[in-house]
Short mmCIF file of N, CA, C and O in Angstrom, two decimals:
data_model
loop_
_atom_site.label_atom_id
_atom_site.label_comp_id
_atom_site.label_asym_id
_atom_site.label_seq_id
_atom_site.Cartn_x
_atom_site.Cartn_y
_atom_site.Cartn_z
N MET P 1 -10.27 -4.55 18.34
CA MET P 1 -8.81 -4.83 18.85
C MET P 1 -8.04 -4.06 17.92
O MET P 1 -8.22 -4.17 16.73
N PRO P 2 -7.06 -3.25 18.55
CA PRO P 2 -6.14 -2.50 17.70
C PRO P 2 -5.01 -3.54 17.32
O PRO P 2 -4.41 -4.19 18.25
N HIS P 3 -4.56 -3.52 16.21
CA HIS P 3 -3.22 -4.06 15.75
C HIS P 3 -2.47 -2.88 15.09
O HIS P 3 -2.89 -2.38 14.00
N LEU P 4 -1.22 -2.62 15.69
CA LEU P 4 -0.37 -1.74 15.29
C LEU P 4 0.84 -2.30 14.56
O LEU P 4 1.57 -2.98 15.34
N ASN P 5 1.04 -2.00 13.20
CA ASN P 5 2.18 -2.60 12.64
C ASN P 5 3.28 -1.64 12.55
O ASN P 5 2.84 -0.52 11.86
N VAL P 6 4.48 -1.89 12.88
CA VAL P 6 5.58 -0.97 12.63
C VAL P 6 6.59 -1.54 11.62
O VAL P 6 7.04 -2.67 11.86
N GLN P 7 6.65 -0.87 10.47
CA GLN P 7 7.72 -1.34 9.72
C GLN P 7 8.74 -0.21 9.61
O GLN P 7 8.44 1.04 9.62
N TYR P 8 9.93 -0.60 9.68
CA TYR P 8 11.19 0.33 9.86
C TYR P 8 12.42 -0.12 9.06
O TYR P 8 12.63 -1.34 8.90
N THR P 9 13.14 0.86 8.75
CA THR P 9 14.53 0.42 8.11
C THR P 9 15.46 -0.16 9.12
O THR P 9 15.58 0.31 10.27
N ALA P 10 16.07 -1.22 8.82
CA ALA P 10 17.00 -2.10 9.57
C ALA P 10 17.93 -1.30 10.15
O ALA P 10 18.48 -1.65 11.22
N ASN P 11 18.46 -0.30 9.56
CA ASN P 11 19.59 0.68 10.05
C ASN P 11 19.09 1.31 11.48
O ASN P 11 20.01 1.81 12.11
N LEU P 12 17.82 1.32 11.65
CA LEU P 12 17.38 1.86 12.88
C LEU P 12 17.64 0.89 14.20
O LEU P 12 17.54 1.46 15.23
N ASP P 13 17.87 -0.31 13.96
CA ASP P 13 18.17 -1.26 15.05
C ASP P 13 19.22 -0.75 15.88
O ASP P 13 19.35 -1.14 17.14
N ARG P 14 20.36 -0.09 15.42
CA ARG P 14 21.37 0.57 16.21
C ARG P 14 21.10 1.57 17.02
O ARG P 14 21.71 1.82 18.13
N ALA P 15 19.99 2.21 16.62
CA ALA P 15 19.67 3.59 17.32
C ALA P 15 18.36 3.40 18.35
O ALA P 15 18.24 4.27 19.29
N ILE P 16 17.48 2.49 18.07
CA ILE P 16 16.32 2.45 18.75
C ILE P 16 16.17 1.12 19.35
O ILE P 16 16.39 0.07 18.80
N ASP P 17 15.60 1.07 20.64
CA ASP P 17 15.38 -0.26 21.29
C ASP P 17 13.83 -0.46 20.80
O ASP P 17 12.83 0.16 21.42
N MET P 18 13.53 -1.11 19.70
CA MET P 18 12.30 -1.35 19.21
C MET P 18 11.43 -2.27 20.10
O MET P 18 10.14 -1.77 20.05
N ASN P 19 11.99 -3.05 21.05
CA ASN P 19 11.01 -3.54 22.04
C ASN P 19 10.47 -2.73 22.85
O ASN P 19 9.26 -2.66 23.18
N ALA P 20 11.29 -1.65 23.20
CA ALA P 20 10.77 -0.60 24.25
C ALA P 20 9.67 0.26 23.71
O ALA P 20 8.68 0.61 24.19
N LEU P 21 10.06 0.50 22.25
CA LEU P 21 9.05 1.28 21.39
C LEU P 21 7.80 0.64 21.40
O LEU P 21 6.68 1.30 21.59
N CYS P 22 7.87 -0.67 21.15
CA CYS P 22 6.44 -1.39 20.95
C CYS P 22 5.78 -1.57 22.37
O CYS P 22 4.66 -1.29 22.42
N GLN P 23 6.55 -1.63 23.38
CA GLN P 23 5.83 -1.67 24.75
C GLN P 23 5.18 -0.22 25.12
O GLN P 23 3.98 -0.10 25.67
N THR P 24 5.96 0.88 24.66
CA THR P 24 5.43 2.11 24.85
C THR P 24 4.13 2.31 24.01
O THR P 24 2.98 2.97 24.43
N LEU P 25 4.11 1.91 22.69
CA LEU P 25 3.02 2.14 21.95
C LEU P 25 1.75 1.29 22.39
O LEU P 25 0.59 1.86 22.39
N ALA P 26 2.09 0.00 22.74
CA ALA P 26 1.02 -0.68 23.51
C ALA P 26 0.34 -0.17 24.69
O ALA P 26 -0.96 -0.01 24.82
N ALA P 27 1.16 0.46 25.47
CA ALA P 27 0.60 1.09 26.74
C ALA P 27 -0.15 2.42 26.37
O ALA P 27 -1.28 2.65 27.00
N THR P 28 0.24 2.94 25.25
CA THR P 28 -0.56 4.23 24.84
C THR P 28 -1.89 3.78 24.34
O THR P 28 -2.88 4.42 24.50
N LEU P 29 -1.91 2.66 23.50
CA LEU P 29 -3.23 2.19 22.90
C LEU P 29 -4.12 1.99 24.10
O LEU P 29 -5.33 2.15 24.33
N VAL P 30 -3.68 1.09 25.06
CA VAL P 30 -4.54 0.66 26.19
C VAL P 30 -4.93 1.78 27.21
O VAL P 30 -5.95 1.80 27.66
N ALA P 31 -4.22 2.91 27.14
CA ALA P 31 -4.53 4.09 27.90
C ALA P 31 -5.75 4.81 27.35
O ALA P 31 -6.23 5.70 28.04
N LEU P 32 -5.91 4.76 25.96
CA LEU P 32 -7.01 5.56 25.27
C LEU P 32 -8.48 5.03 26.00
O LEU P 32 -8.67 3.89 26.37
N ARG P 33 -9.21 6.05 26.14
CA ARG P 33 -10.53 5.74 26.68
C ARG P 33 -11.62 6.07 25.63
O ARG P 33 -11.40 6.89 24.76
N GLY P 34 -12.69 5.43 25.80
CA GLY P 34 -13.85 5.54 24.87
C GLY P 34 -14.58 6.91 24.86
O GLY P 34 -14.06 7.82 25.62
N GLU P 35 -15.88 6.95 24.39
CA GLU P 35 -16.53 8.18 24.41
C GLU P 35 -16.92 8.67 25.66
O GLU P 35 -17.07 9.76 25.83
N ASP P 36 -17.04 7.86 26.70
CA ASP P 36 -17.68 8.28 27.95
C ASP P 36 -16.36 8.88 28.77
O ASP P 36 -16.47 9.45 29.82
N GLY P 37 -15.16 8.61 28.21
CA GLY P 37 -13.90 9.08 28.92
C GLY P 37 -13.45 8.27 30.18
O GLY P 37 -12.57 8.57 30.84
N VAL P 38 -14.14 7.11 30.34
CA VAL P 38 -13.62 6.43 31.54
C VAL P 38 -13.46 4.88 31.02
O VAL P 38 -12.37 4.39 31.38
N ALA P 39 -14.26 4.37 30.36
CA ALA P 39 -14.01 2.96 29.90
C ALA P 39 -13.02 2.72 28.92
O ALA P 39 -12.80 3.71 28.10
N PRO P 40 -12.22 1.80 29.09
CA PRO P 40 -10.90 1.52 28.06
C PRO P 40 -11.60 1.55 26.64
O PRO P 40 -12.71 0.81 26.50
N LEU P 41 -10.78 2.02 25.70
CA LEU P 41 -11.31 1.97 24.20
C LEU P 41 -11.18 0.56 23.76
O LEU P 41 -11.85 0.15 22.86
N PHE P 42 -9.94 0.05 24.07
CA PHE P 42 -9.52 -1.33 23.59
C PHE P 42 -9.33 -2.33 24.68
O PHE P 42 -8.82 -1.87 25.79
N PRO P 43 -9.48 -3.52 24.45
CA PRO P 43 -9.25 -4.62 25.43
C PRO P 43 -7.74 -4.79 25.56
O PRO P 43 -7.12 -4.88 24.46
N VAL P 44 -7.13 -4.94 26.92
CA VAL P 44 -5.78 -5.23 27.07
C VAL P 44 -5.36 -6.41 26.20
O VAL P 44 -4.34 -6.47 25.67
N ALA P 45 -6.03 -7.42 26.41
CA ALA P 45 -5.67 -8.76 25.72
C ALA P 45 -5.83 -8.74 24.29
O ALA P 45 -5.09 -9.57 23.53
N GLY P 46 -6.46 -7.69 23.58
CA GLY P 46 -6.50 -7.60 22.19
C GLY P 46 -5.72 -6.68 21.62
O GLY P 46 -5.65 -6.64 20.40
N THR P 47 -4.91 -6.05 22.26
CA THR P 47 -4.05 -4.99 21.87
C THR P 47 -2.76 -5.58 21.32
O THR P 47 -2.04 -6.34 22.19
N ARG P 48 -2.34 -5.32 19.99
CA ARG P 48 -1.04 -5.94 19.54
C ARG P 48 -0.24 -4.96 18.86
O ARG P 48 -0.72 -4.03 18.10
N VAL P 49 1.04 -4.94 19.13
CA VAL P 49 2.09 -3.94 18.53
C VAL P 49 3.04 -4.92 18.09
O VAL P 49 3.61 -5.88 18.78
N MET P 50 3.30 -4.85 16.67
CA MET P 50 4.28 -5.73 15.91
C MET P 50 5.19 -4.87 15.08
O MET P 50 4.81 -4.04 14.63
N ALA P 51 6.45 -5.29 15.20
CA ALA P 51 7.57 -4.50 14.36
C ALA P 51 8.22 -5.31 13.42
O ALA P 51 8.78 -6.47 13.98
N TRP P 52 8.49 -4.90 12.31
CA TRP P 52 9.47 -5.72 11.27
C TRP P 52 10.42 -4.72 10.78
O TRP P 52 10.11 -3.64 10.31
N PRO P 53 11.77 -5.19 10.72
CA PRO P 53 12.71 -4.38 10.13
C PRO P 53 12.83 -4.66 8.56
O PRO P 53 12.52 -5.77 8.18
N ALA P 54 12.96 -3.54 7.80
CA ALA P 54 13.12 -3.94 6.35
C ALA P 54 14.71 -3.88 6.07
O ALA P 54 15.23 -2.87 6.05
N PRO P 55 15.07 -5.00 5.78
CA PRO P 55 16.65 -4.97 5.46
C PRO P 55 16.91 -4.40 4.16
O PRO P 55 18.22 -3.84 3.85
N TYR P 56 16.13 -4.28 3.25
CA TYR P 56 16.32 -3.66 2.00
C TYR P 56 15.30 -2.56 1.82
O TYR P 56 14.23 -2.64 1.97
N PHE P 57 15.90 -1.36 1.41
CA PHE P 57 15.01 -0.11 1.27
C PHE P 57 15.82 0.79 0.55
O PHE P 57 17.08 0.70 0.36
N ALA P 58 15.14 1.79 -0.16
CA ALA P 58 15.87 2.99 -0.76
C ALA P 58 15.02 4.30 -0.49
O ALA P 58 13.74 4.20 -0.47
N VAL P 59 15.73 5.38 -0.51
CA VAL P 59 15.13 6.68 -0.54
C VAL P 59 15.69 7.29 -1.75
O VAL P 59 16.81 7.13 -2.19
N ALA P 60 14.90 7.97 -2.42
CA ALA P 60 15.08 8.44 -3.73
C ALA P 60 16.37 9.39 -3.88
O ALA P 60 17.04 9.50 -4.95
N ASP P 61 16.80 9.98 -2.81
CA ASP P 61 17.77 11.00 -2.85
C ASP P 61 19.19 10.16 -2.80
O ASP P 61 20.36 10.87 -2.87
N GLY P 62 19.23 8.93 -2.49
CA GLY P 62 20.34 8.07 -2.54
C GLY P 62 21.34 8.16 -1.22
O GLY P 62 22.29 7.58 -1.20
N GLN P 63 20.83 9.01 -0.28
CA GLN P 63 21.64 8.96 0.85
C GLN P 63 21.73 7.70 1.66
O GLN P 63 20.64 7.27 2.03
N PRO P 64 22.67 6.98 1.96
CA PRO P 64 22.78 5.69 2.47
C PRO P 64 22.40 5.74 3.90
O PRO P 64 21.98 4.58 4.59
N ASP P 65 22.42 6.78 4.63
CA ASP P 65 22.01 6.75 6.07
C ASP P 65 20.69 7.13 6.26
O ASP P 65 20.46 7.27 7.47
N ARG P 66 19.85 7.24 5.31
CA ARG P 66 18.61 7.60 5.53
C ARG P 66 17.75 6.48 6.30
O ARG P 66 18.19 5.36 6.05
N ALA P 67 16.71 6.82 7.01
CA ALA P 67 15.91 5.97 7.75
C ALA P 67 14.55 6.32 7.82
O ALA P 67 14.26 7.47 7.86
N PHE P 68 13.53 5.37 8.03
CA PHE P 68 12.14 5.86 8.22
C PHE P 68 11.46 4.78 8.97
O PHE P 68 11.84 3.62 8.92
N VAL P 69 10.30 5.15 9.38
CA VAL P 69 9.26 4.16 10.07
C VAL P 69 8.01 4.39 9.53
O VAL P 69 7.49 5.56 9.15
N TYR P 70 7.23 3.25 9.44
CA TYR P 70 5.92 3.41 8.63
C TYR P 70 4.98 2.64 9.75
O TYR P 70 5.21 1.47 10.17
N LEU P 71 3.92 3.32 10.21
CA LEU P 71 2.98 2.89 11.19
C LEU P 71 1.64 2.54 10.51
O LEU P 71 1.02 3.42 9.85
N SER P 72 1.08 1.47 10.73
CA SER P 72 -0.15 1.16 10.20
C SER P 72 -1.15 0.59 11.46
O SER P 72 -0.83 -0.47 12.06
N LEU P 73 -2.06 1.46 11.78
CA LEU P 73 -3.12 0.87 12.76
C LEU P 73 -4.35 0.28 12.11
O LEU P 73 -4.96 1.07 11.39
N ARG P 74 -4.74 -0.84 12.57
CA ARG P 74 -5.98 -1.36 12.17
C ARG P 74 -6.88 -1.74 13.45
O ARG P 74 -6.22 -2.14 14.37
N ILE P 75 -8.15 -1.28 13.34
CA ILE P 75 -9.09 -1.55 14.41
C ILE P 75 -10.22 -2.38 13.92
O ILE P 75 -10.58 -2.07 12.63
N THR P 76 -10.81 -3.02 14.83
CA THR P 76 -12.15 -3.75 14.35
C THR P 76 -13.20 -2.93 14.37
O THR P 76 -13.22 -1.86 15.13
N PRO P 77 -14.26 -3.19 13.74
CA PRO P 77 -15.62 -2.42 13.68
C PRO P 77 -16.11 -2.33 15.22
O PRO P 77 -15.83 -2.99 16.09
N GLY P 78 -16.87 -1.29 15.40
CA GLY P 78 -17.44 -1.00 16.67
C GLY P 78 -17.25 0.33 17.30
O GLY P 78 -17.71 0.74 18.33
N ARG P 79 -16.22 0.99 16.63
CA ARG P 79 -15.85 2.43 17.20
C ARG P 79 -16.79 3.34 16.38
O ARG P 79 -16.96 3.20 15.10
N SER P 80 -17.30 4.37 17.11
CA SER P 80 -18.20 5.18 16.25
C SER P 80 -17.45 6.04 15.46
O SER P 80 -16.27 6.36 15.51
N GLU P 81 -18.17 6.69 14.48
CA GLU P 81 -17.56 7.55 13.44
C GLU P 81 -17.10 8.77 14.13
O GLU P 81 -16.00 9.38 13.88
N ALA P 82 -17.82 9.40 15.25
CA ALA P 82 -17.36 10.53 16.08
C ALA P 82 -16.05 10.19 16.75
O ALA P 82 -15.10 11.10 16.60
N LEU P 83 -15.98 9.19 17.23
CA LEU P 83 -14.53 8.75 17.82
C LEU P 83 -13.42 8.78 16.95
O LEU P 83 -12.37 9.21 17.12
N LYS P 84 -13.63 7.97 15.77
CA LYS P 84 -12.68 7.98 14.66
C LYS P 84 -12.34 9.40 14.15
O LYS P 84 -11.11 9.64 14.07
N LYS P 85 -13.31 10.26 14.07
CA LYS P 85 -13.04 11.54 13.59
C LYS P 85 -12.17 12.38 14.54
O LYS P 85 -11.27 12.97 14.16
N ARG P 86 -12.52 12.05 15.87
CA ARG P 86 -11.78 12.78 16.99
C ARG P 86 -10.17 12.17 16.81
O ARG P 86 -9.28 13.01 17.01
N TRP P 87 -9.95 10.96 16.64
CA TRP P 87 -8.65 10.40 16.52
C TRP P 87 -7.92 11.15 15.19
O TRP P 87 -6.76 11.39 15.48
N ARG P 88 -8.52 11.11 14.27
CA ARG P 88 -7.95 11.61 12.97
C ARG P 88 -7.67 13.12 13.22
O ARG P 88 -6.57 13.61 12.85
N ARG P 89 -8.46 13.91 13.84
CA ARG P 89 -8.10 15.40 14.09
C ARG P 89 -6.97 15.46 15.13
O ARG P 89 -6.10 16.23 14.95
N GLY P 90 -6.97 14.57 16.09
CA GLY P 90 -5.78 14.53 16.97
C GLY P 90 -4.56 14.19 16.49
O GLY P 90 -3.51 14.56 16.81
N ALA P 91 -4.60 13.20 15.60
CA ALA P 91 -3.43 12.75 14.82
C ALA P 91 -2.65 13.95 13.97
O ALA P 91 -1.49 13.94 13.87
N GLY P 92 -3.38 14.83 13.51
CA GLY P 92 -2.91 15.87 12.67
C GLY P 92 -2.37 17.14 13.59
O GLY P 92 -1.61 18.01 13.23
N GLN P 93 -2.44 16.88 14.90
CA GLN P 93 -2.04 17.85 15.89
C GLN P 93 -0.90 17.40 16.73
O GLN P 93 -0.47 17.80 17.70
N ARG P 94 -0.13 16.42 16.07
CA ARG P 94 1.08 15.89 16.76
C ARG P 94 1.99 16.95 16.82
O ARG P 94 2.24 17.82 16.14
N GLN P 95 3.00 16.67 17.97
CA GLN P 95 4.11 17.49 18.11
C GLN P 95 5.35 16.76 17.68
O GLN P 95 5.52 15.61 17.90
N ARG P 96 6.45 17.49 17.27
CA ARG P 96 7.79 17.01 17.07
C ARG P 96 8.20 16.46 18.23
O ARG P 96 8.45 17.14 19.34
N PRO P 97 8.73 15.20 18.31
CA PRO P 97 9.36 14.54 19.53
C PRO P 97 10.72 15.07 19.70
O PRO P 97 11.43 15.64 18.83
N PRO P 98 11.20 15.17 20.91
CA PRO P 98 12.65 15.45 21.14
C PRO P 98 13.61 14.48 20.50
O PRO P 98 13.19 13.50 20.15
N GLY P 99 14.72 14.65 20.49
CA GLY P 99 15.83 13.81 19.97
C GLY P 99 15.71 14.12 18.47
O GLY P 99 15.81 15.30 17.97
N ASN P 100 16.05 13.09 17.66
CA ASN P 100 16.28 13.35 16.45
C ASN P 100 14.94 13.24 15.44
O ASN P 100 15.09 13.17 14.17
N GLY P 101 13.93 13.27 16.13
CA GLY P 101 12.59 13.02 15.35
C GLY P 101 11.98 11.68 15.21
O GLY P 101 10.90 11.47 14.82
N VAL P 102 13.06 10.79 15.70
CA VAL P 102 12.36 9.32 15.44
C VAL P 102 12.19 8.85 16.88
O VAL P 102 10.96 8.16 17.11
N CYS P 103 12.99 9.28 17.82
CA CYS P 103 12.60 8.89 19.21
C CYS P 103 13.41 9.84 20.12
O CYS P 103 14.53 10.38 19.75
N ALA P 104 12.99 9.90 21.31
CA ALA P 104 13.60 10.89 22.38
C ALA P 104 15.08 10.43 22.75
O ALA P 104 15.79 11.22 23.05
N ALA P 105 15.13 9.15 22.76
CA ALA P 105 16.65 8.61 23.27
C ALA P 105 17.49 8.55 22.00
O ALA P 105 18.70 8.31 22.19
N CYS P 106 17.10 8.87 20.80
CA CYS P 106 18.02 8.64 19.63
C CYS P 106 18.76 10.16 19.53
O CYS P 106 18.30 11.19 19.68
N PRO P 107 20.11 9.92 18.95
CA PRO P 107 20.93 11.01 18.77
C PRO P 107 20.40 11.93 17.69
O PRO P 107 19.70 11.55 16.74
N ARG P 108 20.64 13.29 17.74
CA ARG P 108 20.27 14.26 16.64
C ARG P 108 21.27 14.02 15.50
O ARG P 108 22.50 13.53 15.88
N PRO P 109 20.94 14.20 14.31
CA PRO P 109 21.88 14.03 13.23
C PRO P 109 23.07 14.87 13.29
O PRO P 109 24.19 14.52 12.92
N ASP P 110 22.85 15.95 13.98
CA ASP P 110 24.17 16.96 14.07
C ASP P 110 25.11 16.68 15.31
O ASP P 110 26.13 17.25 15.56
N ALA P 111 24.48 15.63 16.24
CA ALA P 111 25.36 15.28 17.31
C ALA P 111 26.61 14.56 17.11
O ALA P 111 26.57 13.79 16.15
N ALA P 112 27.58 14.64 17.93
CA ALA P 112 28.81 13.98 17.49
C ALA P 112 28.74 12.50 17.99
O ALA P 112 27.94 12.10 18.82
N ASN P 113 29.20 11.53 17.16
CA ASN P 113 29.00 10.02 17.47
C ASN P 113 29.92 9.49 18.32
O ASN P 113 30.98 9.79 18.37
#
């Protein structure tokens, strides 16, 4: 069963619908297919996505408007090494999302408020 934990800086609550993000991430996990390409990789009832804001955080450059997201995916045993290797390889080929790099619906930093 996958458990995806999302930790994010609380200043993102103004810009991101975190519930919608969690729903999208859960749907993405459920849509993954196993090695045969047909059977679901994860059971729907076992897929969990949880998010927690961090009210206190610091970025070393001291800019007060900085924000970040940390994702941690844990899976139970039973996935083949070949499948896990395919995931790791795919994760390195991600594309930059539209918007401000956090989410497609978020304003770009250079956009007028």
